[in-house]
Amino acid sequence: MLHLFQSNRLETLLEQLAAEVARPQRKPLASETIIVQSKGMGRWISMGLAAKQSICANVRFPLPASALWELLRGVFGELPVRSAFSPEAMTFRLMDWLSKPQNLKHTPILANYLRGGDDLNAVKFSRHSGMDCRNPDCRDATNPCHPWSLGSGDPCRNDEGILNSTVLGDDLRRFEL
């Protein structure tokens, strides 16, 4: 069943969602599927449901493209498990395309970036393979103001390089951007 709710307040939507999830399902072991626009929103909803109901388990938070692909597979049946446009598939297609010099001859800035040039504060090409947490999907899960992710020119530091933070308790800090 597809339910759509609209509100300008996330808290109102979370309360409505908590009420919907609390209703018994026909199949008690079936997982709930909540389509979200970002992984961060999925985490926020998960934490909000856990705060309201003391637990949030057996809930999936697919992004719209993944959810649509699952629906298409349910209708047509003979489609592959993963879309050809899934991040996993596209990563290797893009790596293959970018590794060919003839594809980069019209984009000298991108070519220099991939070679490790200084134009764009280049990083090694292997970082974009998705094998470490510097790709955009993983970056969503990190806090840019966390001490181990801070670098020069970071908005969480002042001109002297000192963290812009206020101690709120023993382990609690508020960072000002």
CSV table of N, CA and C in Angstrom, one decimal:
chain,number,residue,atom,x,y,z
A,1,MET,N,0.9,-1.2,0.0
A,1,MET,CA,0.0,0.0,0.0
A,1,MET,C,0.9,1.2,0.0
A,2,LEU,N,0.6,2.2,-0.8
A,2,LEU,CA,1.3,3.4,-0.9
A,2,LEU,C,0.5,4.5,-0.2
A,3,HIS,N,1.2,5.2,0.8
A,3,HIS,CA,0.6,6.3,1.5
A,3,HIS,C,1.4,7.5,1.3
A,4,LEU,N,0.8,8.6,0.9
A,4,LEU,CA,1.5,9.9,0.7
A,4,LEU,C,0.9,10.9,1.7
A,5,PHE,N,1.8,11.6,2.4
A,5,PHE,CA,1.4,12.6,3.4
A,5,PHE,C,2.2,13.9,3.1
A,6,GLN,N,1.6,15.0,3.2
A,6,GLN,CA,2.3,16.3,3.0
A,6,GLN,C,2.1,17.2,4.1
A,7,SER,N,3.2,17.9,4.5
A,7,SER,CA,3.2,18.8,5.6
A,7,SER,C,4.5,19.7,5.4
A,8,ASN,N,4.4,20.9,6.0
A,8,ASN,CA,5.6,21.7,6.0
A,8,ASN,C,6.5,21.5,7.2
A,9,ARG,N,6.0,20.7,8.1
A,9,ARG,CA,6.7,20.4,9.4
A,9,ARG,C,7.1,18.9,9.4
A,10,LEU,N,8.4,18.7,9.5
A,10,LEU,CA,8.9,17.3,9.6
A,10,LEU,C,8.4,16.6,10.8
A,11,GLU,N,8.3,17.3,11.9
A,11,GLU,CA,7.8,16.6,13.1
A,11,GLU,C,6.4,16.1,13.0
A,12,THR,N,5.6,16.9,12.3
A,12,THR,CA,4.2,16.4,12.0
A,12,THR,C,4.2,15.2,11.2
A,13,LEU,N,5.0,15.2,10.2
A,13,LEU,CA,5.1,14.0,9.3
A,13,LEU,C,5.6,12.8,10.1
A,14,LEU,N,6.6,13.0,11.0
A,14,LEU,CA,7.1,11.9,11.7
A,14,LEU,C,6.1,11.3,12.7
A,15,GLU,N,5.2,12.2,13.3
A,15,GLU,CA,4.2,11.7,14.1
A,15,GLU,C,3.2,10.9,13.3
A,16,GLN,N,2.8,11.3,12.2
A,16,GLN,CA,1.9,10.6,11.3
A,16,GLN,C,2.5,9.3,10.9
A,17,LEU,N,3.8,9.3,10.5
A,17,LEU,CA,4.4,8.0,10.2
A,17,LEU,C,4.5,7.1,11.3
A,18,ALA,N,4.8,7.6,12.5
A,18,ALA,CA,4.8,6.7,13.7
A,18,ALA,C,3.4,6.0,13.9
A,19,ALA,N,2.4,6.8,13.7
A,19,ALA,CA,1.0,6.2,13.9
A,19,ALA,C,0.8,5.2,12.8
A,20,GLU,N,1.2,5.4,11.6
A,20,GLU,CA,1.0,4.4,10.5
A,20,GLU,C,1.8,3.1,10.8
A,21,VAL,N,3.0,3.3,11.2
A,21,VAL,CA,3.9,2.1,11.4
A,21,VAL,C,3.4,1.3,12.6
A,22,ALA,N,2.8,2.0,13.6
A,22,ALA,CA,2.3,1.3,14.8
A,22,ALA,C,1.1,0.4,14.5
A,23,ARG,N,0.4,0.6,13.4
A,23,ARG,CA,-0.8,-0.2,13.1
A,23,ARG,C,-0.3,-1.6,12.7
A,24,PRO,N,-1.0,-2.6,13.1
A,24,PRO,CA,-0.6,-4.0,12.8
A,24,PRO,C,-0.7,-4.3,11.3
A,25,GLN,N,0.3,-5.0,10.8
A,25,GLN,CA,0.3,-5.4,9.3
A,25,GLN,C,-0.4,-6.7,9.1
A,26,ARG,N,-0.8,-7.0,7.9
A,26,ARG,CA,-1.3,-8.3,7.6
A,26,ARG,C,-0.3,-9.4,7.8
A,27,LYS,N,0.9,-9.1,7.3
A,27,LYS,CA,2.1,-10.0,7.5
A,27,LYS,C,3.0,-9.4,8.5
A,28,PRO,N,3.0,-10.0,9.7
A,28,PRO,CA,3.7,-9.4,10.8
A,28,PRO,C,5.2,-9.3,10.6
A,29,LEU,N,5.8,-10.2,9.9
A,29,LEU,CA,7.2,-10.3,9.7
A,29,LEU,C,7.7,-9.5,8.4
A,30,ALA,N,6.8,-8.9,7.7
A,30,ALA,CA,7.1,-8.2,6.5
A,30,ALA,C,7.8,-6.8,6.9
A,31,SER,N,8.8,-6.4,6.2
A,31,SER,CA,9.4,-5.2,6.5
A,31,SER,C,8.6,-4.0,6.0
A,32,GLU,N,8.8,-2.9,6.7
A,32,GLU,CA,8.2,-1.6,6.3
A,32,GLU,C,9.2,-1.0,5.3
A,33,THR,N,8.6,-0.3,4.3
A,33,THR,CA,9.5,0.4,3.3
A,33,THR,C,9.0,1.9,3.3
A,34,ILE,N,10.0,2.7,3.6
A,34,ILE,CA,9.8,4.2,3.7
A,34,ILE,C,10.7,4.8,2.7
A,35,ILE,N,10.2,5.4,1.6
A,35,ILE,CA,11.0,6.0,0.6
A,35,ILE,C,11.4,7.4,1.0
A,36,VAL,N,12.7,7.6,1.0
A,36,VAL,CA,13.3,8.9,1.4
A,36,VAL,C,14.1,9.5,0.3
A,37,GLN,N,14.4,10.8,0.4
A,37,GLN,CA,15.1,11.5,-0.6
A,37,GLN,C,16.6,11.5,-0.3
A,38,SER,N,17.1,11.1,0.9
A,38,SER,CA,18.5,11.0,1.2
A,38,SER,C,18.7,10.0,2.3
A,39,LYS,N,19.9,9.4,2.3
A,39,LYS,CA,20.2,8.5,3.4
A,39,LYS,C,20.2,9.2,4.8
A,40,GLY,N,20.5,10.4,4.8
A,40,GLY,CA,20.5,11.2,6.1
A,40,GLY,C,19.0,11.3,6.6
A,41,MET,N,18.1,11.5,5.7
A,41,MET,CA,16.7,11.5,6.1
A,41,MET,C,16.2,10.2,6.6
A,42,GLY,N,16.7,9.1,6.0
A,42,GLY,CA,16.4,7.8,6.5
A,42,GLY,C,16.9,7.6,7.9
A,43,ARG,N,18.1,8.0,8.2
A,43,ARG,CA,18.6,7.9,9.5
A,43,ARG,C,17.8,8.8,10.5
A,44,TRP,N,17.4,10.0,10.1
A,44,TRP,CA,16.7,10.9,11.0
A,44,TRP,C,15.3,10.2,11.3
A,45,ILE,N,14.6,9.7,10.3
A,45,ILE,CA,13.4,9.0,10.5
A,45,ILE,C,13.5,7.8,11.5
A,46,SER,N,14.6,7.0,11.2
A,46,SER,CA,14.8,5.9,12.1
A,46,SER,C,15.0,6.3,13.5
A,47,MET,N,15.8,7.3,13.7
A,47,MET,CA,16.0,7.7,15.1
A,47,MET,C,14.8,8.3,15.7
A,48,GLY,N,14.0,9.0,14.9
A,48,GLY,CA,12.7,9.6,15.4
A,48,GLY,C,11.7,8.5,15.8
A,49,LEU,N,11.6,7.5,14.9
A,49,LEU,CA,10.7,6.4,15.2
A,49,LEU,C,11.2,5.7,16.5
A,50,ALA,N,12.5,5.5,16.6
A,50,ALA,CA,13.0,4.8,17.8
A,50,ALA,C,12.7,5.6,19.1
A,51,ALA,N,12.8,6.9,19.0
A,51,ALA,CA,12.5,7.8,20.1
A,51,ALA,C,11.0,7.7,20.5
A,52,LYS,N,10.2,7.7,19.5
A,52,LYS,CA,8.7,7.7,19.8
A,52,LYS,C,8.2,6.3,20.2
A,53,GLN,N,8.8,5.2,19.6
A,53,GLN,CA,8.3,3.9,19.9
A,53,GLN,C,9.2,3.0,20.6
A,54,SER,N,10.3,3.5,21.0
A,54,SER,CA,11.4,2.8,21.7
A,54,SER,C,12.2,1.8,20.9
A,55,ILE,N,11.8,1.6,19.6
A,55,ILE,CA,12.5,0.7,18.7
A,55,ILE,C,12.1,1.1,17.3
A,56,CYS,N,13.1,0.9,16.4
A,56,CYS,CA,12.8,1.0,14.9
A,56,CYS,C,13.6,-0.1,14.3
A,57,ALA,N,12.9,-1.2,14.0
A,57,ALA,CA,13.5,-2.4,13.4
A,57,ALA,C,12.7,-2.9,12.2
A,58,ASN,N,13.4,-3.6,11.3
A,58,ASN,CA,12.8,-4.2,10.1
A,58,ASN,C,12.1,-3.1,9.2
A,59,VAL,N,12.8,-2.0,9.1
A,59,VAL,CA,12.4,-0.9,8.3
A,59,VAL,C,13.4,-0.6,7.2
A,60,ARG,N,13.0,-0.5,6.0
A,60,ARG,CA,13.9,-0.2,4.9
A,60,ARG,C,13.7,1.2,4.4
A,61,PHE,N,14.8,1.9,4.0
A,61,PHE,CA,14.7,3.3,3.6
A,61,PHE,C,15.4,3.5,2.2
A,62,PRO,N,14.7,2.9,1.2
A,62,PRO,CA,15.3,3.1,-0.2
A,62,PRO,C,15.2,4.5,-0.7
A,63,LEU,N,16.1,4.8,-1.6
A,63,LEU,CA,15.9,6.1,-2.3
A,63,LEU,C,14.9,5.9,-3.4
A,64,PRO,N,14.3,7.0,-4.0
A,64,PRO,CA,13.3,6.8,-5.0
A,64,PRO,C,13.6,6.0,-6.2
A,65,ALA,N,14.8,6.1,-6.7
A,65,ALA,CA,15.2,5.3,-7.9
A,65,ALA,C,15.3,3.8,-7.6
A,66,SER,N,15.8,3.5,-6.4
A,66,SER,CA,15.8,2.1,-6.0
A,66,SER,C,14.4,1.5,-5.8
A,67,ALA,N,13.6,2.3,-5.2
A,67,ALA,CA,12.2,1.9,-4.9
A,67,ALA,C,11.5,1.7,-6.2
A,68,LEU,N,11.7,2.6,-7.2
A,68,LEU,CA,11.0,2.4,-8.5
A,68,LEU,C,11.5,1.2,-9.2
A,69,TRP,N,12.8,0.9,-9.1
A,69,TRP,CA,13.3,-0.3,-9.8
A,69,TRP,C,12.7,-1.5,-9.2
A,70,GLU,N,12.6,-1.6,-7.8
A,70,GLU,CA,11.9,-2.7,-7.2
A,70,GLU,C,10.5,-2.9,-7.7
A,71,LEU,N,9.8,-1.8,-7.8
A,71,LEU,CA,8.4,-1.9,-8.3
A,71,LEU,C,8.4,-2.4,-9.8
A,72,LEU,N,9.3,-1.9,-10.6
A,72,LEU,CA,9.3,-2.4,-12.0
A,72,LEU,C,9.7,-3.9,-12.0
A,73,ARG,N,10.6,-4.3,-11.2
A,73,ARG,CA,10.9,-5.7,-11.1
A,73,ARG,C,9.7,-6.5,-10.7
A,74,GLY,N,8.9,-6.0,-9.8
A,74,GLY,CA,7.7,-6.7,-9.4
A,74,GLY,C,6.7,-6.8,-10.5
A,75,VAL,N,6.6,-5.8,-11.3
A,75,VAL,CA,5.6,-5.8,-12.4
A,75,VAL,C,6.1,-6.7,-13.6
A,76,PHE,N,7.4,-6.4,-14.0
A,76,PHE,CA,7.9,-7.1,-15.2
A,76,PHE,C,8.6,-8.4,-14.9
A,77,GLY,N,9.1,-8.6,-13.7
A,77,GLY,CA,9.7,-9.8,-13.3
A,77,GLY,C,11.1,-10.2,-13.8
A,78,GLU,N,11.3,-10.0,-15.1
A,78,GLU,CA,12.6,-10.5,-15.7
A,78,GLU,C,13.7,-9.4,-15.8
A,79,LEU,N,13.6,-8.4,-15.0
A,79,LEU,CA,14.6,-7.4,-14.9
A,79,LEU,C,15.7,-7.8,-14.0
A,80,PRO,N,17.0,-7.3,-14.2
A,80,PRO,CA,18.1,-7.7,-13.3
A,80,PRO,C,17.8,-7.1,-11.9
A,81,VAL,N,18.5,-7.7,-10.9
A,81,VAL,CA,18.3,-7.3,-9.5
A,81,VAL,C,18.7,-5.8,-9.4
A,82,ARG,N,19.8,-5.4,-10.0
A,82,ARG,CA,20.2,-4.0,-9.9
A,82,ARG,C,20.0,-3.3,-11.2
A,83,SER,N,19.6,-2.1,-11.1
A,83,SER,CA,19.5,-1.2,-12.3
A,83,SER,C,20.9,-1.0,-12.9
A,84,ALA,N,20.9,-0.8,-14.2
A,84,ALA,CA,22.1,-0.4,-14.9
A,84,ALA,C,22.6,1.0,-14.5
A,85,PHE,N,21.7,1.7,-13.8
A,85,PHE,CA,22.1,3.1,-13.4
A,85,PHE,C,22.3,3.1,-11.9
A,86,SER,N,22.4,2.0,-11.2
A,86,SER,CA,22.7,2.0,-9.8
A,86,SER,C,24.1,2.5,-9.5
A,87,PRO,N,24.4,3.1,-8.4
A,87,PRO,CA,25.7,3.6,-8.1
A,87,PRO,C,26.8,2.6,-8.3
A,88,GLU,N,26.5,1.3,-7.9
A,88,GLU,CA,27.6,0.3,-8.0
A,88,GLU,C,27.9,0.1,-9.5
A,89,ALA,N,26.9,0.0,-10.4
A,89,ALA,CA,27.2,-0.2,-11.8
A,89,ALA,C,27.8,1.0,-12.4
A,90,MET,N,27.3,2.2,-12.1
A,90,MET,CA,27.8,3.4,-12.7
A,90,MET,C,29.2,3.7,-12.3
A,91,THR,N,29.6,3.4,-11.1
A,91,THR,CA,31.0,3.6,-10.7
A,91,THR,C,32.0,3.0,-11.6
A,92,PHE,N,31.8,1.7,-11.9
A,92,PHE,CA,32.7,1.1,-12.8
A,92,PHE,C,32.6,1.5,-14.2
A,93,ARG,N,31.4,1.8,-14.7
A,93,ARG,CA,31.3,2.3,-16.1
A,93,ARG,C,32.0,3.7,-16.2
A,94,LEU,N,31.8,4.5,-15.2
A,94,LEU,CA,32.5,5.8,-15.3
A,94,LEU,C,34.0,5.7,-15.1
A,95,MET,N,34.4,4.8,-14.3
A,95,MET,CA,35.9,4.6,-14.1
A,95,MET,C,36.5,4.1,-15.5
A,96,ASP,N,35.8,3.2,-16.2
A,96,ASP,CA,36.2,2.7,-17.4
A,96,ASP,C,36.3,3.8,-18.5
A,97,TRP,N,35.2,4.6,-18.5
A,97,TRP,CA,35.1,5.7,-19.5
A,97,TRP,C,36.2,6.8,-19.2
A,98,LEU,N,36.4,7.1,-17.9
A,98,LEU,CA,37.4,8.1,-17.6
A,98,LEU,C,38.8,7.7,-17.7
A,99,SER,N,39.1,6.4,-17.8
A,99,SER,CA,40.4,5.9,-17.9
A,99,SER,C,40.9,5.9,-19.4
A,100,LYS,N,40.0,6.2,-20.3
A,100,LYS,CA,40.4,6.3,-21.7
A,100,LYS,C,40.8,7.7,-22.1
A,101,PRO,N,42.0,8.0,-22.5
A,101,PRO,CA,42.5,9.3,-22.8
A,101,PRO,C,41.7,10.0,-23.9
A,102,GLN,N,41.1,9.3,-24.9
A,102,GLN,CA,40.4,10.0,-25.9
A,102,GLN,C,39.1,10.6,-25.4
A,103,ASN,N,38.6,10.1,-24.3
A,103,ASN,CA,37.4,10.7,-23.7
A,103,ASN,C,37.6,12.0,-23.0
A,104,LEU,N,38.9,12.1,-22.6
A,104,LEU,CA,39.3,13.3,-21.7
A,104,LEU,C,39.9,14.4,-22.5
A,105,LYS,N,40.1,14.2,-23.8
A,105,LYS,CA,40.9,15.2,-24.6
A,105,LYS,C,40.1,16.6,-24.7
A,106,HIS,N,38.8,16.6,-24.6
A,106,HIS,CA,38.1,17.9,-24.6
A,106,HIS,C,37.8,18.5,-23.2
A,107,THR,N,38.3,17.8,-22.2
A,107,THR,CA,38.1,18.3,-20.8
A,107,THR,C,39.4,18.3,-20.1
A,108,PRO,N,40.3,19.3,-20.4
A,108,PRO,CA,41.6,19.3,-19.8
A,108,PRO,C,41.6,19.5,-18.3
A,109,ILE,N,40.7,20.2,-17.8
A,109,ILE,CA,40.6,20.4,-16.3
A,109,ILE,C,40.4,19.1,-15.6
A,110,LEU,N,39.4,18.3,-16.2
A,110,LEU,CA,39.0,17.0,-15.6
A,110,LEU,C,40.2,16.0,-15.8
A,111,ALA,N,40.9,16.1,-16.9
A,111,ALA,CA,42.0,15.2,-17.1
A,111,ALA,C,43.1,15.5,-16.2
A,112,ASN,N,43.4,16.8,-15.9
A,112,ASN,CA,44.4,17.2,-15.0
A,112,ASN,C,44.1,16.7,-13.5
A,113,TYR,N,42.8,16.9,-13.2
A,113,TYR,CA,42.3,16.5,-11.9
A,113,TYR,C,42.5,15.0,-11.7
A,114,LEU,N,42.2,14.2,-12.7
A,114,LEU,CA,42.3,12.7,-12.6
A,114,LEU,C,43.8,12.3,-12.5
A,115,ARG,N,44.7,13.1,-13.2
A,115,ARG,CA,46.1,12.8,-13.1
A,115,ARG,C,46.7,13.2,-11.8
A,116,GLY,N,46.0,13.9,-11.0
A,116,GLY,CA,46.5,14.3,-9.7
A,116,GLY,C,47.1,15.7,-9.7
A,117,GLY,N,46.6,16.5,-10.7
A,117,GLY,CA,47.1,17.9,-10.8
A,117,GLY,C,46.5,18.8,-9.7
A,118,ASP,N,47.0,20.0,-9.6
A,118,ASP,CA,46.6,20.9,-8.5
A,118,ASP,C,45.4,21.7,-8.8
A,119,ASP,N,44.9,21.7,-10.0
A,119,ASP,CA,43.8,22.6,-10.3
A,119,ASP,C,42.6,22.6,-9.3
A,120,LEU,N,42.2,21.4,-8.9
A,120,LEU,CA,41.0,21.3,-8.1
A,120,LEU,C,41.3,20.5,-6.8
A,121,ASN,N,42.5,20.7,-6.2
A,121,ASN,CA,42.8,19.9,-5.1
A,121,ASN,C,42.6,18.4,-5.3
A,122,ALA,N,43.2,17.9,-6.3
A,122,ALA,CA,42.9,16.6,-6.8
A,122,ALA,C,43.2,15.5,-5.8
A,123,VAL,N,42.4,14.5,-5.8
A,123,VAL,CA,42.6,13.3,-5.0
A,123,VAL,C,42.9,12.1,-6.0
A,124,LYS,N,43.4,11.1,-5.5
A,124,LYS,CA,43.7,9.9,-6.4
A,124,LYS,C,42.4,9.3,-7.0
A,125,PHE,N,42.6,8.9,-8.2
A,125,PHE,CA,41.4,8.3,-8.9
A,125,PHE,C,40.8,7.2,-8.2
A,126,SER,N,41.5,6.4,-7.5
A,126,SER,CA,41.0,5.2,-6.8
A,126,SER,C,40.0,5.6,-5.7
A,127,ARG,N,40.1,6.8,-5.2
A,127,ARG,CA,39.2,7.3,-4.1
A,127,ARG,C,37.7,7.3,-4.7
A,128,HIS,N,37.6,7.5,-6.0
A,128,HIS,CA,36.2,7.6,-6.5
A,128,HIS,C,35.7,6.3,-6.9
A,129,SER,N,36.4,5.2,-6.6
A,129,SER,CA,35.9,3.9,-6.9
A,129,SER,C,34.8,3.4,-6.0
A,130,GLY,N,34.6,4.1,-4.9
A,130,GLY,CA,33.6,3.7,-3.9
A,130,GLY,C,34.1,2.8,-2.9
A,131,MET,N,35.4,2.5,-3.0
A,131,MET,CA,36.1,1.6,-2.0
A,131,MET,C,36.4,2.2,-0.7
A,132,ASP,N,36.4,3.5,-0.6
A,132,ASP,CA,36.6,4.1,0.7
A,132,ASP,C,35.5,5.2,0.9
A,133,CYS,N,35.5,5.8,2.1
A,133,CYS,CA,34.3,6.6,2.5
A,133,CYS,C,34.5,8.1,2.0
A,134,ARG,N,35.1,8.3,0.9
A,134,ARG,CA,35.2,9.7,0.4
A,134,ARG,C,34.3,9.9,-0.7
A,135,ASN,N,33.4,8.9,-1.1
A,135,ASN,CA,32.5,9.2,-2.1
A,135,ASN,C,31.2,9.8,-1.5
A,136,PRO,N,30.4,10.5,-2.3
A,136,PRO,CA,29.3,11.3,-1.8
A,136,PRO,C,28.3,10.5,-0.9
A,137,ASP,N,28.0,9.2,-1.2
A,137,ASP,CA,27.1,8.5,-0.4
A,137,ASP,C,27.6,8.3,1.0
A,138,CYS,N,28.9,8.0,1.2
A,138,CYS,CA,29.5,7.9,2.5
A,138,CYS,C,29.6,9.2,3.2
A,139,ARG,N,30.0,10.3,2.4
A,139,ARG,CA,30.2,11.6,3.0
A,139,ARG,C,28.9,12.1,3.7
A,140,ASP,N,27.8,11.6,3.2
A,140,ASP,CA,26.5,12.0,3.8
A,140,ASP,C,26.4,11.6,5.3
A,141,ALA,N,27.1,10.5,5.6
A,141,ALA,CA,27.1,9.9,6.9
A,141,ALA,C,28.1,10.6,7.9
A,142,THR,N,28.9,11.4,7.4
A,142,THR,CA,29.9,12.0,8.3
A,142,THR,C,29.6,13.4,8.7
A,143,ASN,N,30.1,13.9,9.7
A,143,ASN,CA,29.9,15.2,10.2
A,143,ASN,C,31.1,16.0,9.7
A,144,PRO,N,30.9,17.1,8.9
A,144,PRO,CA,32.1,17.8,8.4
A,144,PRO,C,32.8,18.6,9.5
A,145,CYS,N,32.3,18.7,10.7
A,145,CYS,CA,33.0,19.4,11.8
A,145,CYS,C,33.6,18.4,12.7
A,146,HIS,N,33.6,17.2,12.4
A,146,HIS,CA,34.2,16.2,13.4
A,146,HIS,C,35.7,16.4,13.3
A,147,PRO,N,36.4,16.4,14.5
A,147,PRO,CA,37.8,16.7,14.5
A,147,PRO,C,38.7,15.9,13.5
A,148,TRP,N,38.4,14.6,13.3
A,148,TRP,CA,39.3,13.9,12.3
A,148,TRP,C,39.0,14.3,10.9
A,149,SER,N,37.9,15.0,10.6
A,149,SER,CA,37.6,15.3,9.2
A,149,SER,C,38.0,16.8,8.9
A,150,LEU,N,38.5,17.5,9.9
A,150,LEU,CA,38.8,18.9,9.7
A,150,LEU,C,40.1,19.1,8.9
A,151,GLY,N,40.2,20.0,8.0
A,151,GLY,CA,41.4,20.3,7.3
A,151,GLY,C,41.5,21.8,7.2
A,152,SER,N,42.5,22.2,6.5
A,152,SER,CA,42.8,23.7,6.3
A,152,SER,C,41.6,24.3,5.5
A,153,GLY,N,41.3,25.5,5.9
A,153,GLY,CA,40.2,26.2,5.2
A,153,GLY,C,38.8,25.7,5.5
A,154,ASP,N,38.7,24.9,6.6
A,154,ASP,CA,37.4,24.3,7.0
A,154,ASP,C,36.6,25.3,7.7
A,155,PRO,N,35.2,25.4,7.4
A,155,PRO,CA,34.4,26.4,8.0
A,155,PRO,C,34.2,26.2,9.5
A,156,CYS,N,34.7,25.1,10.0
A,156,CYS,CA,34.5,24.8,11.5
A,156,CYS,C,35.7,25.4,12.3
A,157,ARG,N,36.7,26.0,11.6
A,157,ARG,CA,37.9,26.6,12.2
A,157,ARG,C,37.9,28.1,12.0
A,158,ASN,N,38.4,28.8,13.0
A,158,ASN,CA,38.5,30.3,12.8
A,158,ASN,C,39.8,30.5,12.1
A,159,ASP,N,40.2,31.8,11.9
A,159,ASP,CA,41.4,32.2,11.1
A,159,ASP,C,42.7,31.7,11.7
A,160,GLU,N,42.7,31.4,13.0
A,160,GLU,CA,43.9,30.9,13.7
A,160,GLU,C,43.9,29.4,13.6
A,161,GLY,N,42.9,28.7,13.0
A,161,GLY,CA,42.9,27.3,12.9
A,161,GLY,C,42.3,26.6,14.2
A,162,ILE,N,41.7,27.4,15.1
A,162,ILE,CA,41.2,26.8,16.3
A,162,ILE,C,39.7,26.5,16.0
A,163,LEU,N,39.2,25.4,16.5
A,163,LEU,CA,37.8,25.0,16.3
A,163,LEU,C,36.9,26.0,16.9
A,164,ASN,N,35.9,26.3,16.1
A,164,ASN,CA,34.8,27.2,16.6
A,164,ASN,C,33.8,26.3,17.4
A,165,SER,N,34.0,26.1,18.6
A,165,SER,CA,33.1,25.2,19.4
A,165,SER,C,32.9,25.8,20.7
A,166,THR,N,31.8,25.4,21.3
A,166,THR,CA,31.4,25.7,22.6
A,166,THR,C,31.2,24.4,23.4
A,167,VAL,N,31.8,24.3,24.6
A,167,VAL,CA,31.7,23.1,25.4
A,167,VAL,C,30.4,23.2,26.1
A,168,LEU,N,29.5,22.2,25.9
A,168,LEU,CA,28.2,22.2,26.5
A,168,LEU,C,28.1,21.2,27.7
A,169,GLY,N,29.1,20.3,27.8
A,169,GLY,CA,29.1,19.3,28.8
A,169,GLY,C,30.5,18.6,28.7
A,170,ASP,N,30.6,17.5,29.4
A,170,ASP,CA,31.8,16.7,29.4
A,170,ASP,C,32.3,16.3,28.0
A,171,ASP,N,31.3,15.7,27.2
A,171,ASP,CA,31.7,15.2,25.9
A,171,ASP,C,30.9,16.0,24.8
A,172,LEU,N,30.1,16.9,25.1
A,172,LEU,CA,29.2,17.6,24.2
A,172,LEU,C,29.7,18.9,23.8
A,173,ARG,N,29.8,19.1,22.5
A,173,ARG,CA,30.2,20.4,21.9
A,173,ARG,C,29.3,20.9,20.8
A,174,ARG,N,29.1,22.1,20.7
A,174,ARG,CA,28.3,22.7,19.7
A,174,ARG,C,29.3,23.5,18.8
A,175,PHE,N,29.3,23.1,17.5
A,175,PHE,CA,30.2,23.8,16.5
A,175,PHE,C,29.4,24.8,15.8
A,176,GLU,N,30.0,26.0,15.6
A,176,GLU,CA,29.4,27.1,15.0
A,176,GLU,C,30.0,27.3,13.6
A,177,LEU,N,29.2,27.2,12.6
A,177,LEU,CA,29.7,27.4,11.2
A,177,LEU,C,29.6,28.8,10.7
